[in-house]
């Protein structure tokens, strides 16, 4: 089974080996048919040292800790 891969922006890197990545999604409301923006924040393991504002790809992984189950796979762009 393939692992999920998501694209998002790093919003915090204050932890030692963990970053918080915000993944933004535009969904269509099932009844009103209006586009609704939503964002989910994932904690991901960071071995690279990614700065805040960078766009990254994160991949599902076996748990590193209680809340960290994602891994920073690659940096798309840095700001």
PDB file of C-alpha atoms in Angstrom:
ATOM      1  CA  UNK A   1       0.000   0.000   0.000  1.00  0.00           C
ATOM      2  CA  UNK A   2       1.390   3.405  -0.940  1.00  0.00           C
ATOM      3  CA  UNK A   3       2.016   6.118   1.630  1.00  0.00           C
ATOM      4  CA  UNK A   4       0.183   9.440   1.565  1.00  0.00           C
ATOM      5  CA  UNK A   5       2.178  12.454   0.380  1.00  0.00           C
ATOM      6  CA  UNK A   6       0.982  16.000   1.141  1.00  0.00           C
ATOM      7  CA  UNK A   7       2.269  19.439   0.138  1.00  0.00           C
ATOM      8  CA  UNK A   8       2.259  22.277   2.658  1.00  0.00           C
ATOM      9  CA  UNK A   9       4.010  25.256   4.202  1.00  0.00           C
ATOM     10  CA  UNK A  10       6.193  25.182   7.324  1.00  0.00           C
ATOM     11  CA  UNK A  11       4.625  27.450   9.962  1.00  0.00           C
ATOM     12  CA  UNK A  12       6.817  26.596  12.970  1.00  0.00           C
ATOM     13  CA  UNK A  13      10.249  25.061  13.551  1.00  0.00           C
ATOM     14  CA  UNK A  14      10.764  25.801  17.251  1.00  0.00           C
ATOM     15  CA  UNK A  15      11.085  22.146  18.260  1.00  0.00           C
ATOM     16  CA  UNK A  16      14.377  20.274  17.930  1.00  0.00           C
ATOM     17  CA  UNK A  17      13.671  17.775  15.149  1.00  0.00           C
ATOM     18  CA  UNK A  18      10.031  18.562  14.434  1.00  0.00           C
ATOM     19  CA  UNK A  19       8.281  21.124  12.215  1.00  0.00           C
ATOM     20  CA  UNK A  20       4.615  22.062  11.955  1.00  0.00           C
ATOM     21  CA  UNK A  21       3.311  21.978   8.379  1.00  0.00           C
ATOM     22  CA  UNK A  22       0.013  23.616   7.358  1.00  0.00           C
ATOM     23  CA  UNK A  23      -1.692  21.841   4.443  1.00  0.00           C
ATOM     24  CA  UNK A  24      -4.323  24.051   2.800  1.00  0.00           C
ATOM     25  CA  UNK A  25      -7.270  22.475   0.970  1.00  0.00           C
ATOM     26  CA  UNK A  26     -10.113  23.994  -1.051  1.00  0.00           C
ATOM     27  CA  UNK A  27     -13.245  21.860  -0.774  1.00  0.00           C
ATOM     28  CA  UNK A  28     -16.683  22.307  -2.280  1.00  0.00           C
ATOM     29  CA  UNK A  29     -19.562  22.382   0.214  1.00  0.00           C
ATOM     30  CA  UNK A  30     -21.873  19.413  -0.474  1.00  0.00           C
ATOM     31  CA  UNK A  31     -25.142  21.376  -0.167  1.00  0.00           C
ATOM     32  CA  UNK A  32     -24.333  25.011  -0.966  1.00  0.00           C
ATOM     33  CA  UNK A  33     -21.754  24.267  -3.708  1.00  0.00           C
ATOM     34  CA  UNK A  34     -19.496  27.060  -2.471  1.00  0.00           C
ATOM     35  CA  UNK A  35     -15.720  26.658  -2.225  1.00  0.00           C
ATOM     36  CA  UNK A  36     -14.566  26.514   1.397  1.00  0.00           C
ATOM     37  CA  UNK A  37     -10.935  26.905   2.476  1.00  0.00           C
ATOM     38  CA  UNK A  38      -9.615  24.737   5.267  1.00  0.00           C
ATOM     39  CA  UNK A  39      -6.182  23.940   6.662  1.00  0.00           C
ATOM     40  CA  UNK A  40      -4.829  21.036   8.683  1.00  0.00           C
ATOM     41  CA  UNK A  41      -1.626  21.255  10.694  1.00  0.00           C
ATOM     42  CA  UNK A  42       0.624  18.214  10.819  1.00  0.00           C
ATOM     43  CA  UNK A  43       3.745  17.674  12.923  1.00  0.00           C
ATOM     44  CA  UNK A  44       6.529  16.184  10.843  1.00  0.00           C
ATOM     45  CA  UNK A  45      10.016  14.885  11.576  1.00  0.00           C
ATOM     46  CA  UNK A  46      12.672  17.195  10.114  1.00  0.00           C
ATOM     47  CA  UNK A  47      16.213  15.875   9.650  1.00  0.00           C
ATOM     48  CA  UNK A  48      17.110  18.539   7.053  1.00  0.00           C
ATOM     49  CA  UNK A  49      16.576  21.773   9.004  1.00  0.00           C
ATOM     50  CA  UNK A  50      13.808  23.496   7.054  1.00  0.00           C
ATOM     51  CA  UNK A  51      13.155  27.250   7.662  1.00  0.00           C
ATOM     52  CA  UNK A  52       9.746  28.788   8.369  1.00  0.00           C
ATOM     53  CA  UNK A  53       7.882  29.682   5.162  1.00  0.00           C
ATOM     54  CA  UNK A  54       9.343  26.862   3.065  1.00  0.00           C
ATOM     55  CA  UNK A  55       7.075  24.669   0.943  1.00  0.00           C
ATOM     56  CA  UNK A  56       7.682  20.973   1.601  1.00  0.00           C
ATOM     57  CA  UNK A  57       6.412  17.512   0.781  1.00  0.00           C
ATOM     58  CA  UNK A  58       5.574  15.350   3.796  1.00  0.00           C
ATOM     59  CA  UNK A  59       5.071  11.593   3.743  1.00  0.00           C
ATOM     60  CA  UNK A  60       3.293   9.206   6.104  1.00  0.00           C
ATOM     61  CA  UNK A  61       5.623   7.258   8.361  1.00  0.00           C
ATOM     62  CA  UNK A  62       5.485   4.959  11.335  1.00  0.00           C
ATOM     63  CA  UNK A  63       5.158   6.991  14.561  1.00  0.00           C
ATOM     64  CA  UNK A  64       8.240   8.838  15.789  1.00  0.00           C
ATOM     65  CA  UNK A  65       6.398   9.946  18.930  1.00  0.00           C
ATOM     66  CA  UNK A  66       2.851  10.425  20.224  1.00  0.00           C
ATOM     67  CA  UNK A  67       1.954  13.182  17.732  1.00  0.00           C
ATOM     68  CA  UNK A  68       4.629  12.950  15.034  1.00  0.00           C
ATOM     69  CA  UNK A  69       3.711  10.479  12.266  1.00  0.00           C
ATOM     70  CA  UNK A  70       4.905  12.393   9.177  1.00  0.00           C
ATOM     71  CA  UNK A  71       8.367  12.804   7.634  1.00  0.00           C
ATOM     72  CA  UNK A  72       9.667  15.764   5.599  1.00  0.00           C
ATOM     73  CA  UNK A  73      10.477  14.119   2.285  1.00  0.00           C
ATOM     74  CA  UNK A  74      11.733  17.067   0.206  1.00  0.00           C
ATOM     75  CA  UNK A  75      11.915  20.853   0.162  1.00  0.00           C
ATOM     76  CA  UNK A  76      10.162  22.367  -2.878  1.00  0.00           C
ATOM     77  CA  UNK A  77      10.960  26.037  -2.278  1.00  0.00           C
ATOM     78  CA  UNK A  78      12.535  28.084   0.504  1.00  0.00           C
ATOM     79  CA  UNK A  79      11.660  31.655   1.417  1.00  0.00           C
TER      80      UNK A  79
END
